[in-house]
Tab-separated table of C-alpha atoms (C1' of nucleotides) in Angstrom:
chain	number	residue	atom	x	y	z
A	1367	UNK	CA	15.354	-7.271	-4.610
A	1368	UNK	CA	15.611	-5.254	-7.801
A	1369	UNK	CA	16.643	-6.346	-11.239
A	1370	UNK	CA	19.806	-4.291	-11.645
A	1371	UNK	CA	22.112	-7.274	-11.861
A	1372	UNK	CA	25.373	-6.303	-13.512
A	1373	UNK	CA	26.332	-9.963	-13.817
A	1374	UNK	CA	25.468	-10.282	-17.467
A	1375	UNK	CA	28.620	-12.018	-18.646
A	1376	UNK	CA	30.880	-8.998	-18.787
A	1377	UNK	CA	33.719	-8.579	-21.287
A	1378	UNK	CA	31.606	-9.288	-24.313
A	1379	UNK	CA	34.187	-7.891	-26.681
A	1380	UNK	CA	36.809	-10.074	-28.202
A	1381	UNK	CA	39.407	-7.395	-28.899
A	1382	UNK	CA	40.354	-6.923	-25.270
A	1383	UNK	CA	38.633	-3.687	-24.253
A	1384	UNK	CA	36.457	-4.439	-21.241
A	1385	UNK	CA	33.771	-1.962	-22.304
A	1386	UNK	CA	30.363	-3.306	-23.085
A	1387	UNK	CA	28.936	-2.185	-26.377
A	1388	UNK	CA	26.111	-0.550	-24.462
A	1389	UNK	CA	28.317	1.559	-22.231
A	1390	UNK	CA	27.861	4.662	-24.356
A	1391	UNK	CA	24.112	4.373	-23.885
A	1392	UNK	CA	24.474	3.775	-20.164
A	1393	UNK	CA	26.585	6.910	-19.841
A	1394	UNK	CA	24.167	8.939	-21.928
A	1395	UNK	CA	21.359	7.854	-19.615
A	1396	UNK	CA	23.302	8.807	-16.493
A	1397	UNK	CA	24.281	12.188	-17.915
A	1398	UNK	CA	20.722	12.955	-18.912
A	1399	UNK	CA	19.474	11.761	-15.524
A	1400	UNK	CA	21.883	14.041	-13.675
A	1401	UNK	CA	20.731	17.026	-15.700
A	1402	UNK	CA	17.080	16.258	-15.115
A	1403	UNK	CA	17.446	15.574	-11.404
A	1404	UNK	CA	19.467	18.762	-11.046
A	1405	UNK	CA	17.007	21.021	-12.810
A	1406	UNK	CA	13.693	19.359	-11.948
A	1407	UNK	CA	14.066	17.402	-8.715
A	1408	UNK	CA	13.049	13.799	-8.212
A	1409	UNK	CA	9.347	13.780	-9.074
A	1410	UNK	CA	9.440	15.957	-12.162
A	1411	UNK	CA	12.522	14.210	-13.546
A	1412	UNK	CA	10.572	11.540	-15.390
A	1413	UNK	CA	12.103	8.444	-16.849
A	1414	UNK	CA	10.515	9.315	-20.153
A	1415	UNK	CA	12.225	12.713	-20.198
A	1416	UNK	CA	15.577	11.181	-19.303
A	1417	UNK	CA	15.186	8.599	-22.055
A	1418	UNK	CA	14.271	11.241	-24.602
A	1419	UNK	CA	17.319	13.331	-23.655
A	1420	UNK	CA	19.504	10.259	-24.014
A	1421	UNK	CA	17.898	9.423	-27.348
A	1422	UNK	CA	16.665	5.956	-26.394
A	1423	UNK	CA	13.505	4.200	-25.265
A	1424	UNK	CA	12.279	4.519	-21.667
A	1425	UNK	CA	12.324	0.763	-21.275
A	1426	UNK	CA	16.091	0.805	-21.696
A	1427	UNK	CA	16.401	2.868	-18.545
A	1428	UNK	CA	14.466	0.211	-16.681
A	1429	UNK	CA	16.562	-2.604	-18.066
A	1430	UNK	CA	19.851	-0.990	-17.131
A	1431	UNK	CA	18.922	0.510	-13.782
A	1432	UNK	CA	15.952	-1.504	-12.549
A	1433	UNK	CA	13.682	1.330	-11.524
A	1434	UNK	CA	13.696	5.046	-10.872
A	1435	UNK	CA	15.363	4.688	-7.486
A	1436	UNK	CA	18.109	2.617	-9.067
A	1437	UNK	CA	18.590	5.268	-11.724
A	1438	UNK	CA	18.968	7.953	-9.082
A	1439	UNK	CA	21.393	5.838	-7.091
A	1440	UNK	CA	23.510	5.214	-10.171
A	1441	UNK	CA	23.375	8.769	-11.498
A	1442	UNK	CA	24.052	10.654	-8.285
A	1443	UNK	CA	27.242	9.468	-6.630
A	1444	UNK	CA	29.218	12.153	-4.870
A	1445	UNK	CA	32.878	12.346	-4.032
A	1446	UNK	CA	33.631	15.716	-2.478
A	1447	UNK	CA	37.373	15.110	-2.989
A	1448	UNK	CA	38.073	16.998	0.199
A	1449	UNK	CA	41.756	17.985	0.426
A	1450	UNK	CA	44.043	16.970	3.246
A	1451	UNK	CA	43.558	19.873	5.604
A	1452	UNK	CA	46.447	18.867	7.856
A	1453	UNK	CA	48.861	19.879	5.104
A	1454	UNK	CA	47.617	23.469	5.264
A	1455	UNK	CA	48.530	26.409	7.468
A	1456	UNK	CA	45.936	26.391	10.224
A	1457	UNK	CA	44.683	29.897	9.498
A	1458	UNK	CA	43.807	29.020	5.908
A	1459	UNK	CA	41.390	26.181	6.644
A	1460	UNK	CA	38.272	28.276	6.138
A	1461	UNK	CA	39.357	29.780	2.835
A	1462	UNK	CA	40.495	26.405	1.524
A	1463	UNK	CA	37.214	24.709	2.355
A	1464	UNK	CA	35.023	27.437	0.882
A	1465	UNK	CA	36.944	27.645	-2.376
A	1466	UNK	CA	36.954	23.874	-2.669
A	1467	UNK	CA	33.207	23.687	-2.139
A	1468	UNK	CA	32.571	26.326	-4.774
A	1469	UNK	CA	34.803	24.400	-7.152
A	1470	UNK	CA	32.864	21.221	-6.559
A	1471	UNK	CA	29.493	22.898	-7.040
A	1472	UNK	CA	30.553	24.515	-10.300
A	1473	UNK	CA	32.351	21.455	-11.649
A	1474	UNK	CA	29.153	19.631	-12.610
A	1475	UNK	CA	25.507	19.453	-11.672
A	1476	UNK	CA	25.562	16.367	-9.502
A	1477	UNK	CA	25.622	18.363	-6.263
A	1478	UNK	CA	22.703	20.483	-7.398
A	1479	UNK	CA	20.849	17.288	-8.246
A	1480	UNK	CA	21.570	15.830	-4.836
A	1481	UNK	CA	20.378	18.922	-3.007
A	1482	UNK	CA	17.225	19.310	-5.088
A	1483	UNK	CA	16.332	15.660	-4.595
A	1484	UNK	CA	17.370	15.531	-0.949
A	1485	UNK	CA	14.839	18.184	-0.024
A	1486	UNK	CA	11.772	16.257	-1.209
A	1487	UNK	CA	12.916	12.647	-1.267
A	1488	UNK	CA	13.833	10.491	1.704
A	1489	UNK	CA	16.426	8.472	-0.158
A	1490	UNK	CA	18.054	11.713	-1.264
A	1491	UNK	CA	18.129	13.087	2.258
A	1492	UNK	CA	19.654	9.880	3.575
A	1493	UNK	CA	22.285	10.021	0.885
A	1494	UNK	CA	23.226	13.535	1.973
A	1495	UNK	CA	23.513	12.350	5.552
A	1496	UNK	CA	25.739	9.515	4.416
A	1497	UNK	CA	28.022	11.897	2.528
A	1498	UNK	CA	28.213	14.165	5.549
A	1499	UNK	CA	29.120	11.217	7.760
A	1500	UNK	CA	31.605	9.557	5.446
A	1501	UNK	CA	33.331	12.575	3.924
A	1502	UNK	CA	32.864	15.766	5.918
A	1503	UNK	CA	33.091	14.281	9.424
A	1504	UNK	CA	36.506	12.641	8.911
A	1505	UNK	CA	37.872	15.840	7.390
A	1506	UNK	CA	36.683	17.851	10.356
A	1507	UNK	CA	38.076	15.246	12.676
A	1508	UNK	CA	41.528	15.841	11.281
A	1509	UNK	CA	41.612	19.512	12.267
A	1510	UNK	CA	39.313	19.864	15.255
A	1511	UNK	CA	40.827	19.950	18.705
A	1512	UNK	CA	38.157	18.188	20.778
A	1513	UNK	CA	36.825	14.991	19.084
A	1514	UNK	CA	33.585	15.351	20.982
A	1515	UNK	CA	32.834	18.638	19.223
A	1516	UNK	CA	33.545	17.346	15.727
A	1517	UNK	CA	29.938	16.515	14.723
A	1518	UNK	CA	28.709	19.889	15.901
A	1519	UNK	CA	31.460	21.823	14.167
A	1520	UNK	CA	31.097	19.854	10.942
A	1521	UNK	CA	27.334	20.390	11.013
A	1522	UNK	CA	27.836	24.122	11.482
A	1523	UNK	CA	30.066	24.179	8.420
A	1524	UNK	CA	27.400	22.260	6.548
A	1525	UNK	CA	24.757	24.850	7.441
A	1526	UNK	CA	26.831	27.675	6.009
A	1527	UNK	CA	28.139	25.872	2.943
A	1528	UNK	CA	24.832	24.260	2.007
A	1529	UNK	CA	23.092	27.554	2.698
A	1530	UNK	CA	25.329	29.267	0.178
A	1531	UNK	CA	24.719	26.544	-2.404
A	1532	UNK	CA	21.000	26.677	-1.751
A	1533	UNK	CA	20.627	30.407	-2.253
A	1534	UNK	CA	23.172	30.690	-5.060
A	1535	UNK	CA	22.598	27.585	-7.197
A	1536	UNK	CA	19.083	26.398	-6.369
A	1537	UNK	CA	16.873	29.269	-5.219
A	1538	UNK	CA	18.954	31.731	-7.251
A	1539	UNK	CA	18.417	34.627	-4.895
A	1540	UNK	CA	19.714	37.479	-7.080
A	1541	UNK	CA	22.251	39.009	-4.667
A	1542	UNK	CA	23.640	35.547	-3.908
A	1543	UNK	CA	23.951	34.796	-7.617
A	1544	UNK	CA	25.677	38.013	-8.604
A	1545	UNK	CA	27.972	37.982	-5.587
A	1546	UNK	CA	31.445	37.559	-7.082
A	1547	UNK	CA	33.078	34.313	-6.169
A	1548	UNK	CA	36.050	36.040	-4.535
A	1549	UNK	CA	33.774	38.122	-2.374
A	1550	UNK	CA	31.761	35.097	-1.269
A	1551	UNK	CA	34.981	33.418	-0.241
A	1552	UNK	CA	36.159	36.479	1.633
A	1553	UNK	CA	32.929	36.662	3.613
A	1554	UNK	CA	32.434	32.957	4.330
A	1555	UNK	CA	35.993	31.866	4.992
A	1556	UNK	CA	36.160	33.469	8.456
A	1557	UNK	CA	32.852	31.839	9.352
A	1558	UNK	CA	34.039	28.345	8.445
A	1559	UNK	CA	37.380	29.030	10.083
A	1560	UNK	CA	35.621	29.928	13.316
A	1561	UNK	CA	33.257	26.946	13.209
A	1562	UNK	CA	36.229	24.621	12.821
A	1563	UNK	CA	38.847	26.102	15.089
A	1564	UNK	CA	37.488	28.751	17.454
A	1565	UNK	CA	36.765	28.069	21.089
A	1566	UNK	CA	33.273	26.934	21.980
A	1567	UNK	CA	31.244	30.118	22.527
A	1568	UNK	CA	29.465	30.783	25.790
A	1569	UNK	CA	25.900	29.533	25.374
B	187	UNK	CA	-6.854	34.590	-14.857
B	188	UNK	CA	-7.795	32.012	-12.287
B	189	UNK	CA	-11.148	31.332	-10.721
B	190	UNK	CA	-10.406	32.281	-7.116
B	191	UNK	CA	-12.855	35.135	-6.995
B	192	UNK	CA	-13.744	35.964	-3.414
B	193	UNK	CA	-16.629	38.118	-4.550
B	194	UNK	CA	-19.351	35.591	-3.830
B	195	UNK	CA	-21.783	37.871	-2.035
B	196	UNK	CA	-19.997	37.971	1.290
B	197	UNK	CA	-21.772	38.405	4.626
B	198	UNK	CA	-24.201	35.577	4.039
B	199	UNK	CA	-25.192	35.349	7.678
B	200	UNK	CA	-28.080	37.308	9.045
B	201	UNK	CA	-26.984	37.433	12.674
B	202	UNK	CA	-24.095	39.807	12.091
B	203	UNK	CA	-21.002	37.618	12.212
B	204	UNK	CA	-19.119	38.131	8.962
B	205	UNK	CA	-17.900	34.504	8.800
B	206	UNK	CA	-19.148	32.391	5.996
B	207	UNK	CA	-20.477	29.016	7.001
B	208	UNK	CA	-17.788	27.436	4.870
B	209	UNK	CA	-14.924	29.176	6.576
B	210	UNK	CA	-14.200	26.212	8.837
B	211	UNK	CA	-13.798	24.025	5.775
B	212	UNK	CA	-11.623	26.580	4.054
B	213	UNK	CA	-9.345	26.735	7.074
B	214	UNK	CA	-9.213	22.962	7.340
B	215	UNK	CA	-8.116	22.810	3.711
B	216	UNK	CA	-5.393	25.408	4.210
B	217	UNK	CA	-4.105	23.698	7.348
B	218	UNK	CA	-3.992	20.328	5.628
B	219	UNK	CA	-2.336	21.889	2.595
B	220	UNK	CA	0.385	23.482	4.728
B	221	UNK	CA	1.138	20.155	6.378
B	222	UNK	CA	1.300	18.336	3.076
B	223	UNK	CA	3.426	20.950	1.320
B	224	UNK	CA	5.750	21.017	4.328
B	225	UNK	CA	6.266	17.285	4.539
B	226	UNK	CA	5.992	16.251	0.885
B	227	UNK	CA	6.891	19.207	-1.326
B	228	UNK	CA	4.813	20.493	-4.205
B	229	UNK	CA	4.492	17.478	-6.485
B	230	UNK	CA	3.790	14.835	-3.873
B	231	UNK	CA	1.344	17.033	-1.972
B	232	UNK	CA	-1.670	15.953	-3.996
B	233	UNK	CA	-5.005	17.685	-3.895
B	234	UNK	CA	-6.592	14.345	-3.128
B	235	UNK	CA	-4.402	13.892	-0.064
B	236	UNK	CA	-5.107	17.417	1.161
B	237	UNK	CA	-8.835	16.854	0.734
B	238	UNK	CA	-8.707	13.572	2.594
B	239	UNK	CA	-6.820	15.200	5.477
B	240	UNK	CA	-9.419	17.965	5.586
B	241	UNK	CA	-12.226	15.428	5.475
B	242	UNK	CA	-13.882	16.719	2.314
B	243	UNK	CA	-14.031	16.001	-1.387
B	244	UNK	CA	-11.167	16.995	-3.710
B	245	UNK	CA	-13.532	19.042	-5.829
B	246	UNK	CA	-14.093	21.390	-2.878
B	247	UNK	CA	-10.446	22.354	-3.004
B	248	UNK	CA	-10.861	23.289	-6.635
B	249	UNK	CA	-13.999	25.275	-5.953
B	250	UNK	CA	-12.420	27.333	-3.182
B	251	UNK	CA	-8.934	27.808	-4.563
B	252	UNK	CA	-9.261	27.385	-8.312
B	253	UNK	CA	-6.354	25.051	-8.911
B	254	UNK	CA	-3.282	23.667	-7.230
B	255	UNK	CA	-1.278	26.823	-7.716
B	256	UNK	CA	-4.046	28.829	-6.121
B	257	UNK	CA	-4.118	26.443	-3.199
B	258	UNK	CA	-0.394	26.885	-2.685
B	259	UNK	CA	-0.645	30.652	-2.941
B	260	UNK	CA	-3.431	30.719	-0.376
B	261	UNK	CA	-1.866	28.206	2.002
B	262	UNK	CA	1.669	29.543	2.048
B	263	UNK	CA	1.746	33.207	2.969
B	264	UNK	CA	4.709	34.256	5.032
B	265	UNK	CA	5.111	37.162	7.393
B	266	UNK	CA	8.511	36.948	9.049
B	267	UNK	CA	7.398	39.530	11.643
B	268	UNK	CA	10.927	40.874	11.758
B	269	UNK	CA	11.445	43.080	14.816
B	270	UNK	CA	12.567	46.667	14.674
B	271	UNK	CA	16.318	46.241	14.855
B	272	UNK	CA	16.990	49.942	15.378
B	273	UNK	CA	15.519	49.642	18.871
B	274	UNK	CA	18.211	47.155	19.878
B	275	UNK	CA	21.767	47.605	21.127
B	276	UNK	CA	23.926	47.323	18.078
B	277	UNK	CA	25.955	44.384	19.408
B	278	UNK	CA	22.848	42.237	19.867
B	279	UNK	CA	21.627	42.329	16.277
B	280	UNK	CA	22.961	38.895	15.400
B	281	UNK	CA	21.563	37.142	18.433
B	282	UNK	CA	18.165	38.801	18.002
B	283	UNK	CA	17.890	37.785	14.360
B	284	UNK	CA	18.911	34.175	14.924
B	285	UNK	CA	16.551	33.622	17.853
B	286	UNK	CA	13.731	35.260	15.941
B	287	UNK	CA	14.309	33.050	12.915
B	288	UNK	CA	14.319	29.928	15.053
B	289	UNK	CA	11.078	31.098	16.654
B	290	UNK	CA	9.461	31.571	13.296
B	291	UNK	CA	10.589	28.196	11.990
B	292	UNK	CA	9.282	26.385	15.031
B	293	UNK	CA	6.046	28.350	15.284
B	294	UNK	CA	4.379	26.474	12.427
B	295	UNK	CA	5.264	24.561	9.304
B	296	UNK	CA	4.640	27.232	6.722
B	297	UNK	CA	8.331	28.090	6.402
B	298	UNK	CA	9.236	24.456	5.970
B	299	UNK	CA	6.569	24.204	3.290
B	300	UNK	CA	7.919	27.261	1.509
B	301	UNK	CA	11.484	25.958	1.511
B	302	UNK	CA	10.523	22.456	0.373
B	303	UNK	CA	8.426	23.854	-2.457
B	304	UNK	CA	10.854	26.626	-3.374
B	305	UNK	CA	13.571	24.132	-4.191
B	306	UNK	CA	11.645	22.266	-6.905
B	307	UNK	CA	8.988	24.743	-7.995
B	308	UNK	CA	9.540	28.004	-9.821
B	309	UNK	CA	6.588	29.747	-8.217
B	310	UNK	CA	7.904	28.724	-4.807
B	311	UNK	CA	11.381	30.026	-5.572
B	312	UNK	CA	9.979	33.329	-6.787
B	313	UNK	CA	7.927	33.620	-3.627
B	314	UNK	CA	11.060	33.195	-1.540
B	315	UNK	CA	12.776	35.897	-3.549
B	316	UNK	CA	9.807	38.175	-2.981
B	317	UNK	CA	9.924	37.594	0.772
B	318	UNK	CA	13.632	38.287	0.798
B	319	UNK	CA	13.115	41.509	-1.114
B	320	UNK	CA	10.077	42.776	0.783
B	321	UNK	CA	10.948	41.706	4.319
B	322	UNK	CA	14.630	40.966	4.840
B	323	UNK	CA	16.068	43.708	2.651
B	324	UNK	CA	14.281	46.578	4.447
B	325	UNK	CA	15.291	45.188	7.809
B	326	UNK	CA	18.918	45.007	6.757
B	327	UNK	CA	18.643	48.477	5.310
B	328	UNK	CA	17.755	49.837	8.740
B	329	UNK	CA	20.990	48.678	10.331
B	330	UNK	CA	23.587	48.550	7.583
B	331	UNK	CA	25.990	51.439	7.196
B	332	UNK	CA	26.463	51.557	3.436
B	333	UNK	CA	23.159	51.218	1.487
B	334	UNK	CA	25.047	49.847	-1.481
B	335	UNK	CA	26.132	46.812	0.529
B	336	UNK	CA	22.673	46.018	1.868
B	337	UNK	CA	21.686	43.344	-0.721
B	338	UNK	CA	24.981	41.545	-0.278
B	339	UNK	CA	24.833	41.584	3.497
B	340	UNK	CA	21.200	40.509	3.578
B	341	UNK	CA	21.941	37.692	1.147
B	342	UNK	CA	24.823	36.535	3.319
B	343	UNK	CA	22.473	36.396	6.295
B	344	UNK	CA	20.035	34.424	4.173
B	345	UNK	CA	22.694	31.862	3.284
B	346	UNK	CA	23.452	31.182	6.926
B	347	UNK	CA	19.881	31.259	8.233
B	348	UNK	CA	18.390	29.232	5.396
B	349	UNK	CA	21.307	26.837	5.650
B	350	UNK	CA	20.508	26.215	9.286
B	351	UNK	CA	16.837	25.679	8.506
B	352	UNK	CA	17.719	23.397	5.620
B	353	UNK	CA	19.976	21.095	7.592
B	354	UNK	CA	17.933	21.194	10.811
B	355	UNK	CA	14.303	21.104	9.639
B	356	UNK	CA	14.388	19.689	6.118
B	357	UNK	CA	17.387	17.429	5.584
B	358	UNK	CA	17.464	16.579	9.305
B	359	UNK	CA	21.208	16.136	9.466
B	360	UNK	CA	21.489	14.497	12.898
B	361	UNK	CA	24.055	16.842	14.492
B	362	UNK	CA	22.089	19.849	13.273
B	363	UNK	CA	18.883	18.401	14.712
B	364	UNK	CA	20.249	17.525	18.136
B	365	UNK	CA	22.190	20.772	18.426
B	366	UNK	CA	20.518	22.562	21.360
B	367	UNK	CA	18.782	25.728	20.372
B	368	UNK	CA	20.896	27.871	22.707
B	369	UNK	CA	24.083	26.487	21.250
B	370	UNK	CA	22.956	27.108	17.699
B	371	UNK	CA	22.245	30.710	18.635
B	372	UNK	CA	25.624	31.075	20.325
B	373	UNK	CA	27.432	29.829	17.237
B	374	UNK	CA	25.418	31.639	14.551
B	375	UNK	CA	24.835	34.986	16.229
B	376	UNK	CA	28.417	36.225	15.699
B	377	UNK	CA	28.208	35.190	12.042
B	378	UNK	CA	25.036	37.175	11.397
B	379	UNK	CA	26.399	40.057	13.431
B	380	UNK	CA	29.490	40.165	11.250
B	381	UNK	CA	27.547	39.875	7.975
B	382	UNK	CA	25.410	42.839	9.025
B	383	UNK	CA	27.833	45.181	10.716
B	384	UNK	CA	31.492	44.263	10.125
B	385	UNK	CA	33.659	46.059	7.633
B	386	UNK	CA	33.821	44.673	4.131
B	387	UNK	CA	36.595	42.036	4.155
B	388	UNK	CA	39.519	42.269	1.801
B	389	UNK	CA	38.659	40.168	-1.218
C	417	DT	C1'	-44.662	27.538	1.164
C	418	DG	C1'	-41.785	28.210	-2.476
C	419	DT	C1'	-37.279	29.648	-4.304
C	420	DG	C1'	-32.567	30.624	-4.921
C	421	DT	C1'	-28.060	30.331	-2.840
C	422	DT	C1'	-24.639	27.732	-0.539
C	423	DG	C1'	-21.893	23.541	1.017
C	424	DG	C1'	-20.982	19.229	-0.336
C	425	DT	C1'	-20.623	14.440	-2.819
C	426	DC	C1'	-20.053	11.443	-6.834
C	427	DA	C1'	-18.497	9.828	-11.057
C	428	DA	C1'	-15.999	10.580	-14.631
C	429	DC	C1'	-12.693	12.937	-18.171
C	430	DG	C1'	-8.033	13.130	-20.254
C	431	DC	C1'	-3.443	12.812	-19.248
C	432	DT	C1'	1.000	11.334	-17.378
C	433	DT	C1'	3.510	8.265	-14.675
C	434	DG	C1'	6.457	3.975	-13.645
C	435	DT	C1'	6.726	-0.351	-15.309
C	436	DT	C1'	6.335	-4.772	-18.169
C	437	DG	C1'	6.704	-8.149	-21.896
C	438	DG	C1'	7.055	-9.277	-26.629
C	439	DC	C1'	9.556	-8.849	-30.790
C	440	DA	C1'	12.997	-7.364	-34.311
C	441	DA	C1'	17.799	-6.384	-35.613
C	442	DC	C1'	22.694	-6.800	-34.729
C	443	DG	C1'	27.119	-9.196	-33.954
C	444	DG	C1'	30.283	-12.326	-32.408
C	445	DT	C1'	31.185	-17.561	-32.086
C	446	DA	C1'	31.138	-22.283	-33.413
D	1123	DT	C1'	25.743	-21.086	-41.940
D	1124	DA	C1'	23.292	-21.585	-37.663
D	1125	DC	C1'	23.159	-20.033	-33.134
D	1126	DC	C1'	22.521	-17.099	-29.058
D	1127	DG	C1'	23.190	-13.226	-26.070
D	1128	DT	C1'	22.871	-8.293	-26.425
D	1129	DT	C1'	20.701	-3.960	-27.794
D	1130	DG	C1'	16.886	-1.649	-28.914
D	1131	DC	C1'	11.886	-0.286	-30.024
D	1132	DC	C1'	6.951	-0.694	-29.583
D	1133	DA	C1'	2.612	-1.204	-27.406
D	1134	DA	C1'	0.371	-1.681	-23.584
D	1135	DC	C1'	-0.858	-1.969	-18.616
D	1136	DA	C1'	-2.536	-0.211	-13.939
D	1137	DA	C1'	-2.404	3.495	-11.094
D	1138	DG	C1'	-2.519	8.147	-9.844
D	1139	DC	C1'	-2.883	12.906	-11.113
D	1140	DG	C1'	-5.513	17.648	-11.698
D	1141	DT	C1'	-9.749	18.971	-13.070
D	1142	DT	C1'	-14.782	19.199	-14.451
D	1143	DG	C1'	-19.752	19.085	-14.298
D	1144	DA	C1'	-23.965	17.013	-12.802
D	1145	DC	C1'	-26.486	16.304	-8.902
D	1146	DC	C1'	-28.308	16.500	-3.948
D	1147	DA	C1'	-29.361	18.466	0.899
D	1148	DA	C1'	-29.691	22.114	3.839
D	1149	DC	C1'	-30.577	26.637	4.733
D	1150	DA	C1'	-32.230	31.791	4.375
D	1151	DC	C1'	-35.494	34.637	2.948
D	1152	DA	C1'	-39.832	36.259	0.499
DNA sequence: TGTGTTGGTCAACGCTTGTTGGCAACGGTA
DNA sequence: TACCGTTGCCAACAAGCGTTGACCAACACA
């Protein structure tokens, strides 16, 4: 469908390293794309701006990634690296998850990019759903008592964790930004703990 | 600074009704603009699309609202209509706030529009901060024990409430969408209650 | 009846966007 | 040396954007 065929006779080097000569450029493009998507969202992150940041011509972006959608798909790939929660004391699940999420959000800007794009772009929103399904659901499944409640409980965790990221890293609501990391953890950990392990509340 | 002067010799009708003849058109524009901003975000909500939805020419939008920023400012004005929490039993604060927020989000699409725009547009983000400051902060101030903790507690509430709106109405994470309203309230109410009234947790 | 204001359309402007194709340099390989 | 795939730039395209100004029809009022 698109022209992003990576079947261009790989291993072009004779010395043995499998890296293409262009790989540095490809990486520069992806890094610049992540920064732009994270700070500007999908529409305002123009291919021309990404190319300028990467120090190359816009047409190179097209050649390597087909089109803008392909660039986004290549630049924003998320692995939440969720820890094995079964190895933890049960009462520390909430704290572990919150600290891990804060780590991931502060590690690089790819999660900010995903959230900013997901809000105004269908492909971005679907990607977030896929990550939820493939990464958060299984983790919740490992610690939740009733399998039938897993989607609900995982979604509740998502509301609180994404809400924190939204206010702190995207909207930059001042009190959420200045809130010390330790204090955020102390407040949110019991919430996540309850969403994962507490009995279903009377509705 | 902009051209949105509403000083165009008002009361143009002789019969006594203060409505301008154009008011129907103005309202149609604002309604269409709210829908577009809510479903498409700021960039993709084009003036041409809004005008087409309203059944008029794009230049009319410019005449009445100056420019796109003016249109957004006029279309997206938020009054959270927060109830007087001091009139409620203290243990029902959380439930009251959550149900009220869900009411507001489902009443019309202006909150969805504000969130979608706030994520990728500086003016939108600043407007959300202003609403937080002018509407949520005072409400929290009325029920929180220590005034010094009010911004933190209000921000914590914002993370949870905006997180629910984000996943349920914007990202449309399936489990958050299908979650029955009553169940969402039952789960979130204790969280909000704790953020507002519980003792500061050990950090 | 004439006149000025209002509500509205039309056509165009300058600009930016994603995207395309042609062409020049480089660098291994035969 | 001659070749050929790779890397890169340049110039341009068509489309869409916000925005502008000229122009017309209807109306209110003298």
